Short mmCIF file of C-alpha atoms in Angstrom, two decimals:
data_model
loop_
_atom_site.label_atom_id
_atom_site.label_comp_id
_atom_site.label_asym_id
_atom_site.label_seq_id
_atom_site.Cartn_x
_atom_site.Cartn_y
_atom_site.Cartn_z
CA MET S 875 -14.76 -20.07 24.77
CA TRP S 876 -14.05 -23.69 23.81
CA ILE S 877 -11.92 -22.58 20.83
CA VAL S 878 -9.92 -20.23 23.05
CA TYR S 879 -9.46 -22.97 25.63
CA ILE S 880 -8.26 -25.55 23.07
CA THR S 881 -5.91 -23.02 21.43
CA LEU S 882 -4.33 -22.10 24.76
CA ALA S 883 -3.97 -25.74 25.82
CA ILE S 884 -2.20 -26.69 22.57
CA LEU S 885 0.03 -23.59 22.70
CA LEU S 886 1.04 -24.31 26.30
CA LEU S 887 1.86 -27.90 25.41
CA ALA S 888 4.06 -26.69 22.53
CA LEU S 889 5.84 -24.13 24.73
CA THR S 890 6.55 -26.89 27.25
CA ILE S 891 7.89 -29.35 24.68
CA LEU S 892 10.05 -26.96 22.62
CA PRO S 893 12.75 -26.39 25.32
CA LYS S 894 13.05 -30.17 25.78
CA ILE S 895 14.38 -30.42 22.23
CA GLN S 896 18.15 -29.94 22.42
CA ASN S 897 18.45 -27.52 19.55
CA SER S 898 20.33 -24.23 19.97
CA HIS S 899 18.01 -22.20 17.69
CA TRP S 900 16.22 -19.38 19.51
CA VAL S 901 12.80 -20.92 18.74
CA PHE S 902 13.66 -23.76 21.12
CA ARG S 903 15.52 -21.71 23.73
CA VAL S 904 13.33 -18.63 24.21
CA PRO S 905 10.36 -20.54 25.80
CA GLU S 906 12.70 -21.45 28.70
CA PHE S 907 12.68 -17.78 29.72
CA ALA S 908 8.90 -17.69 30.14
CA LYS S 909 8.48 -20.75 32.39
CA ILE S 910 6.96 -18.62 35.17
CA GLN S 911 4.46 -16.95 32.83
CA ILE S 912 3.65 -20.28 31.14
CA THR S 913 2.89 -21.85 34.53
CA TYR S 914 0.50 -19.02 35.46
CA LEU S 915 -1.18 -19.28 32.07
CA ILE S 916 -1.60 -23.05 32.52
CA PHE S 917 -3.38 -22.40 35.82
CA PHE S 918 -5.73 -19.78 34.34
CA THR S 919 -6.45 -21.99 31.34
CA PHE S 920 -7.38 -24.80 33.73
CA ILE S 921 -9.79 -22.40 35.49
CA LEU S 922 -11.17 -21.42 32.08
CA GLY S 923 -11.81 -25.11 31.45
CA LEU S 924 -13.94 -25.28 34.60
CA LEU S 925 -16.11 -22.51 33.18
CA THR S 926 -16.45 -24.19 29.80
CA GLU S 927 -19.53 -26.21 28.93
CA THR S 928 -18.66 -29.85 29.37
CA THR S 929 -17.66 -31.85 26.31
CA GLU S 930 -16.51 -35.43 26.08
CA TYR S 931 -12.88 -34.32 25.64
CA LEU S 932 -12.73 -31.57 28.28
CA TRP S 933 -11.28 -33.66 31.09
CA TYR S 934 -8.57 -35.05 28.84
CA TYR S 935 -7.38 -31.49 28.28
CA GLN S 936 -7.83 -30.63 31.95
CA GLY S 937 -5.72 -33.64 32.86
CA LEU S 938 -3.05 -32.53 30.38
CA LEU S 939 -3.00 -29.04 31.90
CA ALA S 940 -2.69 -30.51 35.40
CA VAL S 941 0.31 -32.58 34.28
CA LEU S 942 1.92 -29.51 32.66
CA PHE S 943 1.35 -27.46 35.83
CA ILE S 944 2.98 -30.12 38.01
CA HIS S 945 5.86 -30.45 35.53
CA HIS S 946 6.68 -26.73 35.62
CA GLY S 947 5.88 -26.41 39.31
CA GLN S 948 8.46 -29.04 40.28
CA THR S 949 11.15 -26.80 38.81
CA LEU S 950 9.86 -23.41 39.89
CA ILE S 951 9.19 -24.34 43.52
CA LYS S 952 12.95 -24.70 43.98
CA TYR S 953 13.24 -20.95 43.51
CA THR S 954 10.77 -20.05 46.26
CA PRO S 955 10.93 -20.03 50.09
CA LEU S 956 8.78 -23.19 50.03
CA TYR S 957 11.83 -25.21 49.00
CA PRO S 958 13.83 -26.22 52.10
CA VAL S 959 17.46 -25.08 52.30
CA LYS S 960 19.73 -24.93 55.32
CA LYS S 961 19.95 -21.52 56.95
CA HIS S 962 23.42 -20.23 57.73
CA ARG S 963 24.67 -17.79 60.33
CA GLN S 964 27.57 -15.36 60.35
CA ARG S 965 30.40 -16.17 62.73
CA HIS S 966 33.03 -13.96 64.28
CA ILE S 967 35.77 -15.43 62.07
CA SER S 968 34.03 -14.41 58.83
CA SER S 969 34.69 -11.30 56.78
CA GLU S 970 32.82 -8.07 57.24
CA LYS S 971 29.59 -7.84 55.26
CA LEU S 972 30.14 -6.73 51.69
CA HIS S 973 27.59 -5.53 49.19
CA PHE S 974 27.53 -4.83 45.49
CA ILE S 975 25.26 -3.80 42.64
CA SER S 976 25.21 -5.32 39.17
CA ALA S 977 23.30 -3.44 36.48
CA ASN S 978 22.67 -3.70 32.77
CA VAL S 979 22.33 0.03 32.21
CA TYR S 980 21.03 -0.23 28.59
CA GLN S 981 23.51 1.52 26.31
CA PHE S 982 20.94 4.00 24.96
CA ASN S 983 19.60 4.99 28.38
CA LYS S 984 20.58 8.62 28.92
CA GLU S 985 19.30 8.90 32.49
CA TYR S 986 22.81 8.80 33.93
CA SER S 987 21.89 10.85 37.00
CA ARG S 988 19.28 8.30 38.10
CA PHE S 989 21.87 5.52 38.13
CA ILE S 990 24.43 7.72 39.88
CA GLY S 991 21.76 8.55 42.46
CA LEU S 992 21.08 4.83 42.92
CA ILE S 993 24.76 4.14 43.63
CA LYS S 994 24.96 7.03 46.07
CA LYS S 995 21.78 5.86 47.83
CA TYR S 996 22.91 2.25 48.40
CA SER S 997 26.66 2.98 48.56
CA PRO S 998 27.87 -0.50 47.51
CA ASP S 999 31.44 -1.61 48.13
CA PHE S 1000 31.71 -2.25 44.40
CA PHE S 1001 29.46 -2.22 41.35
CA MET S 1002 29.47 -3.40 37.74
CA THR S 1003 27.72 -1.96 34.72
CA MET S 1004 26.93 -3.78 31.47
CA GLU S 1005 26.13 -2.20 28.09
CA SER S 1006 28.16 0.79 29.27
CA ASN S 1007 29.84 2.67 26.42
CA GLY S 1008 31.94 5.83 26.16
CA ASP S 1009 29.03 8.09 27.14
CA TRP S 1010 28.36 6.01 30.24
CA GLU S 1011 32.05 6.02 31.13
CA LYS S 1012 32.10 9.82 31.02
CA ALA S 1013 28.99 10.02 33.20
CA LEU S 1014 30.39 7.57 35.76
CA LYS S 1015 33.48 9.73 36.30
CA ALA S 1016 31.32 11.51 38.89
CA LEU S 1017 31.67 8.40 41.09
CA GLU S 1018 35.38 7.74 40.63
CA GLY S 1019 36.33 9.78 43.71
CA ASN S 1020 34.48 7.28 45.92
CA TYR S 1021 35.56 4.25 43.86
CA PRO S 1022 39.30 4.59 43.25
CA TYR S 1023 39.76 1.05 41.86
CA GLN S 1024 38.38 0.50 38.36
CA HIS S 1025 38.44 -1.84 35.40
CA LYS S 1026 36.90 -0.60 32.17
CA VAL S 1027 36.01 -2.34 28.92
CA THR S 1028 34.48 0.43 26.83
CA LEU S 1029 32.60 -0.83 23.77
CA GLU S 1030 29.88 0.64 21.57
CA ASN S 1031 28.32 -2.73 20.61
CA THR S 1032 26.10 -3.05 23.76
CA TYR S 1033 28.66 -5.37 25.41
CA GLY S 1034 30.81 -2.84 27.24
CA MET S 1035 31.51 -3.46 30.96
CA HIS S 1036 32.75 -1.19 33.74
CA PHE S 1037 33.73 -2.15 37.27
CA TYR S 1038 34.22 0.29 40.18
CA SER S 1039 35.36 -0.63 43.68
CA ARG S 1040 36.30 0.74 47.08
CA ILE S 1041 37.97 -2.60 47.76
CA GLU S 1042 41.50 -2.91 46.45
CA ILE S 1043 41.84 -4.63 43.09
CA LYS S 1044 44.93 -6.83 43.13
CA HIS S 1045 44.61 -8.02 39.55
CA ALA S 1046 42.09 -7.59 36.76
CA LYS S 1047 41.76 -9.29 33.41
CA THR S 1048 39.40 -9.15 30.45
CA HIS S 1049 38.59 -12.45 28.73
CA TYR S 1050 37.23 -12.92 25.23
CA PHE S 1051 36.38 -16.60 25.47
CA VAL S 1052 34.37 -17.20 22.29
CA ALA S 1053 34.41 -13.90 20.37
CA ASP S 1054 36.67 -10.86 20.21
CA ASP S 1055 33.75 -8.48 20.86
CA ILE S 1056 32.14 -10.25 23.85
CA PRO S 1057 34.12 -9.58 27.05
CA SER S 1058 34.00 -11.18 30.47
CA ILE S 1059 35.90 -9.61 33.37
CA GLU S 1060 37.87 -11.32 36.13
CA ILE S 1061 38.63 -9.12 39.17
CA HIS S 1062 40.84 -10.31 42.05
CA MET S 1063 40.25 -8.31 45.23
CA LYS S 1064 41.32 -8.27 48.86
CA THR S 1065 39.26 -6.73 51.66
CA ASN S 1066 40.63 -4.56 54.45
CA ASP S 1067 40.17 -7.44 56.89
CA GLY S 1068 42.34 -9.73 54.74
CA PHE S 1069 39.84 -11.81 52.73
CA SER S 1070 40.68 -12.42 49.07
CA PHE S 1071 37.99 -13.23 46.52
CA VAL S 1072 37.42 -13.15 42.77
CA PHE S 1073 34.55 -11.45 40.95
CA PHE S 1074 33.56 -12.49 37.43
CA GLY S 1075 31.29 -10.33 35.32
CA VAL S 1076 29.60 -11.91 32.30
CA HIS S 1077 27.25 -10.73 29.55
CA PRO S 1078 26.95 -13.20 26.66
CA PRO S 1079 24.66 -12.58 23.68
CA PRO S 1080 21.07 -13.87 23.85
CA PRO S 1081 19.39 -16.25 21.41
CA SER S 1082 16.58 -14.21 19.89
CA PRO S 1083 15.05 -13.27 16.53
CA THR S 1084 16.67 -9.81 16.74
CA GLU S 1085 20.15 -10.80 17.97
CA GLU S 1086 21.82 -14.23 17.78
CA GLU S 1087 20.01 -16.99 15.90
CA THR S 1088 21.31 -19.67 18.28
CA SER S 1089 22.46 -19.98 21.89
CA LYS S 1090 25.88 -21.36 20.89
CA GLU S 1091 27.92 -18.24 21.70
CA ARG S 1092 26.01 -17.64 24.93
CA ASP S 1093 26.48 -21.19 26.16
CA GLY S 1094 30.10 -21.37 24.99
CA ASP S 1095 30.96 -18.12 26.77
CA LEU S 1096 29.28 -19.14 30.03
CA LEU S 1097 30.83 -22.60 30.08
CA SER S 1098 34.27 -21.12 29.30
CA THR S 1099 33.82 -18.98 32.41
CA ALA S 1100 32.83 -22.09 34.36
CA GLN S 1101 36.01 -23.88 33.26
CA ARG S 1102 38.09 -20.87 34.32
CA VAL S 1103 36.33 -20.61 37.69
CA LYS S 1104 36.95 -24.28 38.48
CA ASP S 1105 40.73 -23.65 38.55
CA ILE S 1106 40.53 -20.78 41.08
CA LYS S 1107 41.11 -21.55 44.76
CA ASP S 1108 39.88 -18.25 46.23
CA PRO S 1109 36.17 -17.60 46.88
CA VAL S 1110 34.37 -16.74 43.63
CA ILE S 1111 31.27 -14.81 42.60
CA VAL S 1112 29.98 -14.88 39.01
CA VAL S 1113 27.44 -12.18 38.22
CA GLY S 1114 25.88 -10.63 35.17
CA ASP S 1115 23.25 -10.57 32.49
CA PHE S 1116 23.48 -14.26 31.60
CA ASN S 1117 20.69 -13.92 29.00
CA ASN S 1118 19.69 -17.28 30.42
CA VAL S 1119 17.52 -18.68 33.20
CA ALA S 1120 18.73 -20.76 36.12
CA TRP S 1121 16.71 -23.87 35.18
CA SER S 1122 17.95 -24.17 31.59
CA LYS S 1123 20.22 -27.08 30.70
CA SER S 1124 23.18 -24.80 29.99
CA SER S 1125 22.78 -22.96 33.33
CA ILE S 1126 22.67 -26.25 35.21
CA LEU S 1127 25.74 -27.40 33.29
CA PHE S 1128 27.43 -24.10 34.18
CA ARG S 1129 26.66 -24.63 37.85
CA LYS S 1130 27.97 -28.21 37.85
CA THR S 1131 31.08 -27.43 35.80
CA SER S 1132 32.04 -24.45 37.94
CA GLN S 1133 30.99 -26.20 41.17
CA LEU S 1134 29.24 -23.05 42.30
CA ILE S 1135 25.95 -22.47 44.14
CA ASP S 1136 22.78 -20.78 42.87
CA PRO S 1137 21.63 -18.53 45.76
CA ARG S 1138 18.10 -18.24 44.34
CA ILE S 1139 17.32 -21.84 45.23
CA GLY S 1140 15.11 -21.78 48.30
CA HIS S 1141 14.68 -18.02 48.15
CA SER S 1142 13.23 -16.22 45.10
CA PHE S 1143 13.38 -15.77 41.33
CA VAL S 1144 14.83 -12.20 41.41
CA SER S 1145 13.34 -11.36 38.00
CA THR S 1146 15.01 -8.43 36.24
CA PHE S 1147 13.96 -8.10 32.58
CA HIS S 1148 11.89 -6.37 31.27
CA ALA S 1149 11.96 -3.62 33.91
CA LYS S 1150 8.88 -1.86 32.52
CA TYR S 1151 6.58 -4.89 32.18
CA ARG S 1152 6.02 -6.74 35.44
CA LEU S 1153 3.99 -9.55 33.88
CA LEU S 1154 6.67 -10.16 31.24
CA ARG S 1155 9.67 -10.09 33.56
CA PHE S 1156 12.25 -12.88 33.40
CA PRO S 1157 15.07 -13.79 35.85
CA ILE S 1158 18.00 -13.54 33.41
CA ASP S 1159 20.48 -11.53 35.50
CA LEU S 1160 21.96 -14.41 37.46
CA MET S 1161 24.53 -15.00 40.17
CA PHE S 1162 26.53 -18.02 41.34
CA HIS S 1163 29.05 -18.30 44.17
CA SER S 1164 31.47 -20.70 45.82
CA GLU S 1165 30.67 -22.53 49.05
CA ASN S 1166 32.67 -20.17 51.27
CA ILE S 1167 30.59 -17.15 50.23
CA PHE S 1168 27.32 -16.72 52.11
CA ILE S 1169 24.48 -14.57 50.78
CA ASN S 1170 22.51 -12.49 53.26
CA GLU S 1171 20.34 -10.70 50.71
CA LEU S 1172 19.77 -10.87 46.98
CA LYS S 1173 17.12 -8.63 45.43
CA THR S 1174 16.29 -6.20 42.67
CA LEU S 1175 16.37 -2.43 43.16
CA GLU S 1176 14.27 0.31 41.62
CA ASN S 1177 14.30 1.03 37.91
CA PHE S 1178 16.61 3.85 36.75
CA GLY S 1179 15.54 4.00 33.11
CA SER S 1180 17.11 0.77 31.83
CA ASP S 1181 15.27 -2.26 30.47
CA HIS S 1182 16.84 -4.32 33.31
CA LEU S 1183 16.36 -3.86 37.04
CA PRO S 1184 19.65 -3.65 38.97
CA VAL S 1185 20.59 -6.53 41.27
CA TYR S 1186 21.75 -5.89 44.84
CA CYS S 1187 23.64 -8.47 46.89
CA ASN S 1188 24.87 -8.50 50.51
CA PHE S 1189 27.31 -11.28 51.44
CA PHE S 1190 30.19 -12.37 53.64
CA ILE S 1191 33.11 -14.79 53.29
CA ASP S 1192 33.74 -17.62 55.76
CA HIS S 1193 36.44 -20.20 55.06
CA HIS S 1194 35.58 -22.30 58.13
CA ASN S 1195 31.86 -22.77 57.59
CA ASP S 1196 30.99 -25.97 55.71
CA GLU S 1197 27.18 -25.57 55.86
CA GLN S 1198 26.93 -25.12 52.08
CA GLU S 1199 29.06 -28.09 50.98
CA GLU S 1200 25.99 -30.22 50.28
CA LEU S 1201 24.75 -27.65 47.75
CA ILE S 1202 27.72 -28.25 45.44
CA GLN S 1203 27.00 -30.47 42.44
CA THR S 1204 29.76 -31.82 40.21
CA ALA S 1205 29.55 -32.50 36.49
CA THR S 1206 29.83 -36.10 35.35
CA ARG S 1207 32.36 -37.10 32.70
CA GLU S 1208 29.61 -37.01 30.10
CA GLU S 1209 28.58 -33.53 31.19
CA GLU S 1210 32.20 -32.34 31.15
CA ALA S 1211 32.55 -33.64 27.59
CA GLU S 1212 29.30 -31.93 26.64
CA ALA S 1213 30.52 -28.65 28.13
CA LYS S 1214 33.75 -28.81 26.11
CA GLU S 1215 31.76 -29.50 22.95
CA MET S 1216 29.49 -26.52 23.63
CA ILE S 1217 32.52 -24.29 24.20
CA GLN S 1218 33.97 -25.33 20.86
CA GLU S 1219 30.63 -24.72 19.12
CA GLY S 1220 30.54 -21.25 20.66
CA ILE S 1221 34.03 -20.44 19.39
CA GLU S 1222 33.16 -21.68 15.90
CA GLU S 1223 29.88 -19.76 15.77
CA ASP S 1224 30.29 -16.51 13.84
CA GLY S 1225 28.12 -13.92 15.53
CA ASN S 1226 27.08 -11.18 13.13
CA ARG S 1227 27.39 -8.07 15.34
CA ASP S 1228 28.14 -4.46 14.47
CA THR S 1229 31.16 -2.77 16.06
CA VAL S 1230 29.00 0.25 16.80
CA VAL S 1231 25.32 -0.27 17.56
CA THR S 1232 22.88 2.62 17.24
CA GLU S 1233 19.39 2.80 18.67
CA ASP S 1234 16.62 1.89 16.24
#
């Protein structure tokens, strides 16, 4: 038991230190995703230590584990109801409540009817799919009668995106910020009660041993979106499979550069991936919004056969409510310079992706 305890303690220390090293290689970035699981494992290892026969070094390791637990806990508690945030209320001068669904459908998922059933069940005002290819586009034609406004980016490389809306689309644009095969969508809409807003959909590539070796393209793409968002005056929502977690350095830099709000703070993690393995589920499908958008509900929905759970959001727009102003953080000059440097690194990074990806 002592060997197991020591091995776990050293491993947990390494997994805590690696993300602190500012290196874009996936070895350093992937442990950020598992902060929740690492924290639980630290706690159980500490309990294991209490059951271990006492040695002269035991309490040094127990003390180390306690420090690691506090270190991770200080970050994670912000994404729970235990963290105090001001509650807001809807006023008569706000927009009607709007709701949407964002879903990474998994390109090779053939259970189209389950997703169509999900959309019919929750009847969102608009929804976005990621990893949607030509086959998914054909399947989603069944919903086009109820969603007359659409913007489609059909790709076979697992980075396709489709957007369907009951709300009028005034203008739509596809961006390729860092690579010509990684799209982001920008949708300008106006509600029936006269409220304009902009929806951004993002899905940058992840740093991993099976995909991109570094996080450079991911971070460059996200920070390019942040720079674009900063210049928009209308209310903004940015949603998608960020392949990132909210507490990573690049996510925090995204939030400060865009001057948007993370609605998970003070509420919940909203973990989405992997849909089939609850204990190995990470919150990588993120959302950020401007101060005049107020979130009533943000949660995951039931699995429809994808490796990601879909995200459901209910919100309203209020231009006259300043209750969220204090949640806005602004990037310093040094952080702005760092963001520009990361964007340039993302553009220069040559991602080695196939035009057509087939299932292994």
